[in-house]
Structure formats: structure tokens, C-alpha cells
Amino acid sequence: MAKIVYVLNGPNLNLLGTREPQTYGTATLRDVEKLCRDAARRHGFEVEFRQSNHEGELIDWIQEAGAKKAPGIVLNAGGYTHSSIALRDAVAAVTLPVIEVHISNIFAREDFRHLSHLAPVARGTLCGFGIAGYGLAIDGLAAMLATTRKR
Ligand code: CA2
């Protein structure tokens, strides 16, 4: 059975590559998708790649990944990272490893971005690596799963 990693993107990430290149670079979300598919393939995974501007839809997808027993979730929750208790609850409730990713270094930005409600319930967090962080998250997930399987 195919091992399908969910890569979920939150609000405004559909605009990637069109604005704020000094913060987010010039790559588009399509480029991120390709990067994720290439990284996943190297580990024998496939990718379900989605973006939504709606909190509830992201929560539904986290629950869907759980119900389908996906190997894990890579989540860039965008601005909801800093505001959403509901997303945090969804991440805490799912039994799969969730890797939190941010393109920018949220700790080098405004104070309100320093708090992530997701970090305490995520299995790992990556930020500041640009879009390469998505590939690193998939590599990290694969390494975690390989370790788990050996136990
Ligand atoms: O650095 C990240 O990946 C963020 O999750 C991006 C969020 C921001 O609220 C987080 O603090 C950090 C914002 C996503 C908006 O993306 C845009 C991309 C291009 C142009 C405008 C917005």
C-alpha cells in the first residue's frame, strides 16, 4: 500500500512567489509541491499536497490523514500557527508525527511570530531554511519512521 505523506499549507501560502520575495523567496507553491514529491520519492513515499485559507479545512485534513493512517504530516499552518488553539488541538489529537515547517525564521521576525501554538505538540519543527525546509521535514520524517520501525 502506498505510503502517502500529507503536506498541508495554511492561509496565504497560495501567494508564494508573487509577493514579499525578501521574506519568502521567489519559488511558488507549485515549486514547493515538486520539491516535496522529489524528496518523498527518495524515501519511497507519495505526497498528498494541499493548501487552504480556511482553518476548519486544515483541521479536517489533519483528521483525514489520521484516519487514513498516513506515515506523517508536514504542516506549514501559516498565520494560524500563532493564533489557532483549534489547530493545536487537532495536531495533539492525531497519532501521526506532525512536522511543523516555516519558510522564514519566525524567531527573527516580529514578536507575535515567536509563539507557535503548534510547536509543543509537533514531533519536530523547522524554520528559516526557505522552501528547502519542506524537503528537510520529509527527510526527518523518514528518519524518524525508520528509527521507530527498528524498535
Ligand atoms: O515562514 C512561514 O512559512 C510562515 O508560516 C508564513 C506565514 C506567516 O504568517 C508565518 O508567521 C510564517 C505567512 C504565509 C503568507 O505567505 C505569503 C507568501 C507570499 C506573499 C504573501 C504571503
PDB file of C-alpha atoms and ligand atoms in Angstrom:
ATOM      1  CA  MET A   1       0.000   0.000   0.000  1.00  0.00           C
ATOM      2  CA  ALA A   2       1.275   3.490  -0.895  1.00  0.00           C
ATOM      3  CA  LYS A   3       2.658   5.494   1.984  1.00  0.00           C
ATOM      4  CA  ILE A   4       1.204   8.949   1.435  1.00  0.00           C
ATOM      5  CA  VAL A   5       2.658  11.827   3.430  1.00  0.00           C
ATOM      6  CA  TYR A   6       0.282  14.767   3.802  1.00  0.00           C
ATOM      7  CA  VAL A   7       1.865  18.175   3.160  1.00  0.00           C
ATOM      8  CA  LEU A   8      -0.588  20.818   4.341  1.00  0.00           C
ATOM      9  CA  ASN A   9      -0.253  24.553   3.778  1.00  0.00           C
ATOM     10  CA  GLY A  10      -2.246  27.236   5.514  1.00  0.00           C
ATOM     11  CA  PRO A  11      -3.543  30.692   4.693  1.00  0.00           C
ATOM     12  CA  ASN A  12      -1.952  32.908   2.065  1.00  0.00           C
ATOM     13  CA  LEU A  13       0.675  30.356   1.074  1.00  0.00           C
ATOM     14  CA  ASN A  14      -1.060  30.207  -2.314  1.00  0.00           C
ATOM     15  CA  LEU A  15       0.555  33.637  -2.832  1.00  0.00           C
ATOM     16  CA  LEU A  16       4.072  32.265  -2.516  1.00  0.00           C
ATOM     17  CA  GLY A  17       6.370  33.630  -5.208  1.00  0.00           C
ATOM     18  CA  THR A  18       4.087  36.539  -6.032  1.00  0.00           C
ATOM     19  CA  ARG A  19       4.788  38.915  -3.108  1.00  0.00           C
ATOM     20  CA  GLU A  20       7.255  39.518  -0.255  1.00  0.00           C
ATOM     21  CA  PRO A  21      10.187  37.753  -2.005  1.00  0.00           C
ATOM     22  CA  GLN A  22      12.589  39.215   0.574  1.00  0.00           C
ATOM     23  CA  THR A  23      10.838  37.107   3.242  1.00  0.00           C
ATOM     24  CA  TYR A  24       9.554  34.067   1.382  1.00  0.00           C
ATOM     25  CA  GLY A  25      11.720  33.873  -1.763  1.00  0.00           C
ATOM     26  CA  THR A  26      10.557  33.643  -5.344  1.00  0.00           C
ATOM     27  CA  ALA A  27       9.538  29.987  -5.570  1.00  0.00           C
ATOM     28  CA  THR A  28       5.846  29.258  -5.974  1.00  0.00           C
ATOM     29  CA  LEU A  29       3.719  26.740  -4.095  1.00  0.00           C
ATOM     30  CA  ARG A  30       3.900  24.600  -7.248  1.00  0.00           C
ATOM     31  CA  ASP A  31       7.701  24.569  -6.835  1.00  0.00           C
ATOM     32  CA  VAL A  32       7.258  23.525  -3.204  1.00  0.00           C
ATOM     33  CA  GLU A  33       4.975  20.701  -4.302  1.00  0.00           C
ATOM     34  CA  LYS A  34       7.575  19.423  -6.773  1.00  0.00           C
ATOM     35  CA  LEU A  35      10.304  19.642  -4.137  1.00  0.00           C
ATOM     36  CA  CYS A  36       8.130  17.620  -1.732  1.00  0.00           C
ATOM     37  CA  ARG A  37       7.309  14.966  -4.333  1.00  0.00           C
ATOM     38  CA  ASP A  38      11.015  14.586  -5.206  1.00  0.00           C
ATOM     39  CA  ALA A  39      12.038  14.339  -1.533  1.00  0.00           C
ATOM     40  CA  ALA A  40       9.231  11.880  -0.751  1.00  0.00           C
ATOM     41  CA  ARG A  41      10.078   9.666  -3.733  1.00  0.00           C
ATOM     42  CA  ARG A  42      13.636   9.253  -2.438  1.00  0.00           C
ATOM     43  CA  HIS A  43      12.146   7.634   0.671  1.00  0.00           C
ATOM     44  CA  GLY A  44       9.506   5.573  -1.131  1.00  0.00           C
ATOM     45  CA  PHE A  45       6.649   7.890  -0.145  1.00  0.00           C
ATOM     46  CA  GLU A  46       3.992   9.645  -2.156  1.00  0.00           C
ATOM     47  CA  VAL A  47       2.598  13.083  -1.291  1.00  0.00           C
ATOM     48  CA  GLU A  48      -0.872  14.497  -0.805  1.00  0.00           C
ATOM     49  CA  PHE A  49      -0.173  18.215  -1.225  1.00  0.00           C
ATOM     50  CA  ARG A  50      -2.846  20.748  -0.236  1.00  0.00           C
ATOM     51  CA  GLN A  51      -3.325  24.408   0.638  1.00  0.00           C
ATOM     52  CA  SER A  52      -6.275  26.097   2.317  1.00  0.00           C
ATOM     53  CA  ASN A  53      -7.101  29.552   3.601  1.00  0.00           C
ATOM     54  CA  HIS A  54      -9.638  28.009   5.999  1.00  0.00           C
ATOM     55  CA  GLU A  55      -8.841  26.787   9.492  1.00  0.00           C
ATOM     56  CA  GLY A  56     -11.573  24.125   9.596  1.00  0.00           C
ATOM     57  CA  GLU A  57     -10.462  22.640   6.293  1.00  0.00           C
ATOM     58  CA  LEU A  58      -6.909  22.250   7.608  1.00  0.00           C
ATOM     59  CA  ILE A  59      -8.320  20.527  10.702  1.00  0.00           C
ATOM     60  CA  ASP A  60     -10.427  18.199   8.524  1.00  0.00           C
ATOM     61  CA  TRP A  61      -7.296  17.264   6.543  1.00  0.00           C
ATOM     62  CA  ILE A  62      -5.275  16.545   9.689  1.00  0.00           C
ATOM     63  CA  GLN A  63      -8.063  14.233  10.834  1.00  0.00           C
ATOM     64  CA  GLU A  64      -8.241  12.666   7.360  1.00  0.00           C
ATOM     65  CA  ALA A  65      -4.503  11.926   7.436  1.00  0.00           C
ATOM     66  CA  GLY A  66      -5.023  10.296  10.842  1.00  0.00           C
ATOM     67  CA  ALA A  67      -7.980   8.225   9.647  1.00  0.00           C
ATOM     68  CA  LYS A  68      -6.028   7.069   6.600  1.00  0.00           C
ATOM     69  CA  LYS A  69      -3.031   6.208   8.774  1.00  0.00           C
ATOM     70  CA  ALA A  70      -0.656   8.332   6.726  1.00  0.00           C
ATOM     71  CA  PRO A  71       3.008   7.988   7.779  1.00  0.00           C
ATOM     72  CA  GLY A  72       3.045  11.634   8.817  1.00  0.00           C
ATOM     73  CA  ILE A  73       2.120  15.214   8.147  1.00  0.00           C
ATOM     74  CA  VAL A  74       4.285  18.171   7.152  1.00  0.00           C
ATOM     75  CA  LEU A  75       2.389  21.276   8.208  1.00  0.00           C
ATOM     76  CA  ASN A  76       3.001  24.922   7.420  1.00  0.00           C
ATOM     77  CA  ALA A  77      -0.006  26.423   9.142  1.00  0.00           C
ATOM     78  CA  GLY A  78       0.969  29.964   8.137  1.00  0.00           C
ATOM     79  CA  GLY A  79      -0.511  32.649  10.392  1.00  0.00           C
ATOM     80  CA  TYR A  80      -2.716  30.092  12.206  1.00  0.00           C
ATOM     81  CA  THR A  81       0.479  28.853  13.829  1.00  0.00           C
ATOM     82  CA  HIS A  82       0.395  31.869  16.086  1.00  0.00           C
ATOM     83  CA  SER A  83      -3.328  32.030  16.762  1.00  0.00           C
ATOM     84  CA  SER A  84      -5.135  28.728  16.462  1.00  0.00           C
ATOM     85  CA  ILE A  85      -5.851  26.610  19.530  1.00  0.00           C
ATOM     86  CA  ALA A  86      -8.180  24.526  17.363  1.00  0.00           C
ATOM     87  CA  LEU A  87      -5.322  23.550  15.028  1.00  0.00           C
ATOM     88  CA  ARG A  88      -3.130  22.800  18.002  1.00  0.00           C
ATOM     89  CA  ASP A  89      -5.850  20.511  19.391  1.00  0.00           C
ATOM     90  CA  ALA A  90      -6.082  18.733  16.013  1.00  0.00           C
ATOM     91  CA  VAL A  91      -2.308  18.183  15.918  1.00  0.00           C
ATOM     92  CA  ALA A  92      -2.306  16.970  19.530  1.00  0.00           C
ATOM     93  CA  ALA A  93      -5.163  14.562  18.816  1.00  0.00           C
ATOM     94  CA  VAL A  94      -3.661  12.894  15.753  1.00  0.00           C
ATOM     95  CA  THR A  95      -1.371   9.960  16.492  1.00  0.00           C
ATOM     96  CA  LEU A  96       0.868  10.514  13.440  1.00  0.00           C
ATOM     97  CA  PRO A  97       4.098  12.501  13.604  1.00  0.00           C
ATOM     98  CA  VAL A  98       3.465  16.099  12.576  1.00  0.00           C
ATOM     99  CA  ILE A  99       6.434  18.169  11.439  1.00  0.00           C
ATOM    100  CA  GLU A 100       5.896  21.923  11.636  1.00  0.00           C
ATOM    101  CA  VAL A 101       7.598  23.897   8.876  1.00  0.00           C
ATOM    102  CA  HIS A 102       8.074  27.611   8.274  1.00  0.00           C
ATOM    103  CA  ILE A 103       9.842  29.080   5.286  1.00  0.00           C
ATOM    104  CA  SER A 104      11.048  32.111   7.229  1.00  0.00           C
ATOM    105  CA  ASN A 105      12.793  32.157  10.600  1.00  0.00           C
ATOM    106  CA  ILE A 106       9.807  33.061  12.751  1.00  0.00           C
ATOM    107  CA  PHE A 107      12.127  33.836  15.706  1.00  0.00           C
ATOM    108  CA  ALA A 108      13.963  36.525  13.744  1.00  0.00           C
ATOM    109  CA  ARG A 109      10.711  38.319  12.913  1.00  0.00           C
ATOM    110  CA  GLU A 110       8.008  40.197  14.827  1.00  0.00           C
ATOM    111  CA  ASP A 111       7.388  39.187  18.457  1.00  0.00           C
ATOM    112  CA  PHE A 112       3.923  37.847  17.678  1.00  0.00           C
ATOM    113  CA  ARG A 113       5.507  35.229  15.400  1.00  0.00           C
ATOM    114  CA  HIS A 114       7.747  33.907  18.173  1.00  0.00           C
ATOM    115  CA  LEU A 115       4.886  31.965  19.718  1.00  0.00           C
ATOM    116  CA  SER A 116       3.862  28.791  17.937  1.00  0.00           C
ATOM    117  CA  HIS A 117       0.858  27.006  19.412  1.00  0.00           C
ATOM    118  CA  LEU A 118       1.862  24.007  17.315  1.00  0.00           C
ATOM    119  CA  ALA A 119       5.484  23.562  18.384  1.00  0.00           C
ATOM    120  CA  PRO A 120       4.699  21.911  21.746  1.00  0.00           C
ATOM    121  CA  VAL A 121       2.524  19.265  20.081  1.00  0.00           C
ATOM    122  CA  ALA A 122       4.517  18.791  16.856  1.00  0.00           C
ATOM    123  CA  ARG A 123       7.078  15.981  16.681  1.00  0.00           C
ATOM    124  CA  GLY A 124       9.580  18.416  15.179  1.00  0.00           C
ATOM    125  CA  THR A 125       9.822  21.978  13.954  1.00  0.00           C
ATOM    126  CA  LEU A 126      11.892  23.527  11.162  1.00  0.00           C
ATOM    127  CA  CYS A 127      12.094  27.190  10.252  1.00  0.00           C
ATOM    128  CA  GLY A 128      14.329  29.552   8.345  1.00  0.00           C
ATOM    129  CA  PHE A 129      15.537  27.173   5.629  1.00  0.00           C
ATOM    130  CA  GLY A 130      13.355  28.663   2.920  1.00  0.00           C
ATOM    131  CA  ILE A 131      11.342  26.148   0.927  1.00  0.00           C
ATOM    132  CA  ALA A 132      14.171  23.613   1.403  1.00  0.00           C
ATOM    133  CA  GLY A 133      12.670  23.159   4.889  1.00  0.00           C
ATOM    134  CA  TYR A 134       9.844  21.115   3.369  1.00  0.00           C
ATOM    135  CA  GLY A 135      12.320  18.611   1.912  1.00  0.00           C
ATOM    136  CA  LEU A 136      14.239  18.532   5.194  1.00  0.00           C
ATOM    137  CA  ALA A 137      10.974  17.849   7.030  1.00  0.00           C
ATOM    138  CA  ILE A 138      10.261  14.876   4.762  1.00  0.00           C
ATOM    139  CA  ASP A 139      13.825  13.596   5.272  1.00  0.00           C
ATOM    140  CA  GLY A 140      13.371  13.989   9.036  1.00  0.00           C
ATOM    141  CA  LEU A 141      10.049  12.217   8.984  1.00  0.00           C
ATOM    142  CA  ALA A 142      11.575   9.303   7.044  1.00  0.00           C
ATOM    143  CA  ALA A 143      14.448   9.112   9.561  1.00  0.00           C
ATOM    144  CA  MET A 144      12.007   9.111  12.474  1.00  0.00           C
ATOM    145  CA  LEU A 145       9.906   6.381  10.913  1.00  0.00           C
ATOM    146  CA  ALA A 146      12.987   4.251  10.159  1.00  0.00           C
ATOM    147  CA  THR A 147      14.024   4.516  13.827  1.00  0.00           C
ATOM    148  CA  THR A 148      10.526   3.654  15.031  1.00  0.00           C
ATOM    149  CA  ARG A 149      10.371   0.581  12.795  1.00  0.00           C
ATOM    150  CA  LYS A 150      13.627  -0.790  14.226  1.00  0.00           C
ATOM    151  CA  ARG A 151      12.263  -0.767  17.774  1.00  0.00           C
TER     152      ARG A 151
HETATM  153  O1  CA2 B   1       7.514  31.415   7.240  1.00  0.00           O
HETATM  154  C1  CA2 B   1       6.464  30.775   7.077  1.00  0.00           C
HETATM  155  O2  CA2 B   1       6.391  29.778   6.370  1.00  0.00           O
HETATM  156  C2  CA2 B   1       5.172  31.287   7.735  1.00  0.00           C
HETATM  157  O3  CA2 B   1       4.433  30.159   8.168  1.00  0.00           O
HETATM  158  C3  CA2 B   1       4.422  32.028   6.644  1.00  0.00           C
HETATM  159  C4  CA2 B   1       3.151  32.715   7.163  1.00  0.00           C
HETATM  160  C5  CA2 B   1       3.449  33.557   8.397  1.00  0.00           C
HETATM  161  O4  CA2 B   1       2.237  34.066   8.932  1.00  0.00           O
HETATM  162  C6  CA2 B   1       4.166  32.767   9.473  1.00  0.00           C
HETATM  163  O5  CA2 B   1       4.463  33.628  10.541  1.00  0.00           O
HETATM  164  C7  CA2 B   1       5.457  32.171   8.936  1.00  0.00           C
HETATM  165  C8  CA2 B   1       2.562  33.627   6.102  1.00  0.00           C
HETATM  166  C9  CA2 B   1       2.262  32.958   4.820  1.00  0.00           C
HETATM  167  C10 CA2 B   1       1.923  34.002   3.820  1.00  0.00           C
HETATM  168  O6  CA2 B   1       2.651  33.724   2.665  1.00  0.00           O
HETATM  169  C11 CA2 B   1       2.797  34.719   1.747  1.00  0.00           C
HETATM  170  C12 CA2 B   1       3.642  34.444   0.715  1.00  0.00           C
HETATM  171  C13 CA2 B   1       3.859  35.383  -0.247  1.00  0.00           C
HETATM  172  C14 CA2 B   1       3.223  36.594  -0.179  1.00  0.00           C
HETATM  173  C15 CA2 B   1       2.382  36.870   0.859  1.00  0.00           C
HETATM  174  C16 CA2 B   1       2.159  35.920   1.824  1.00  0.00           C
END
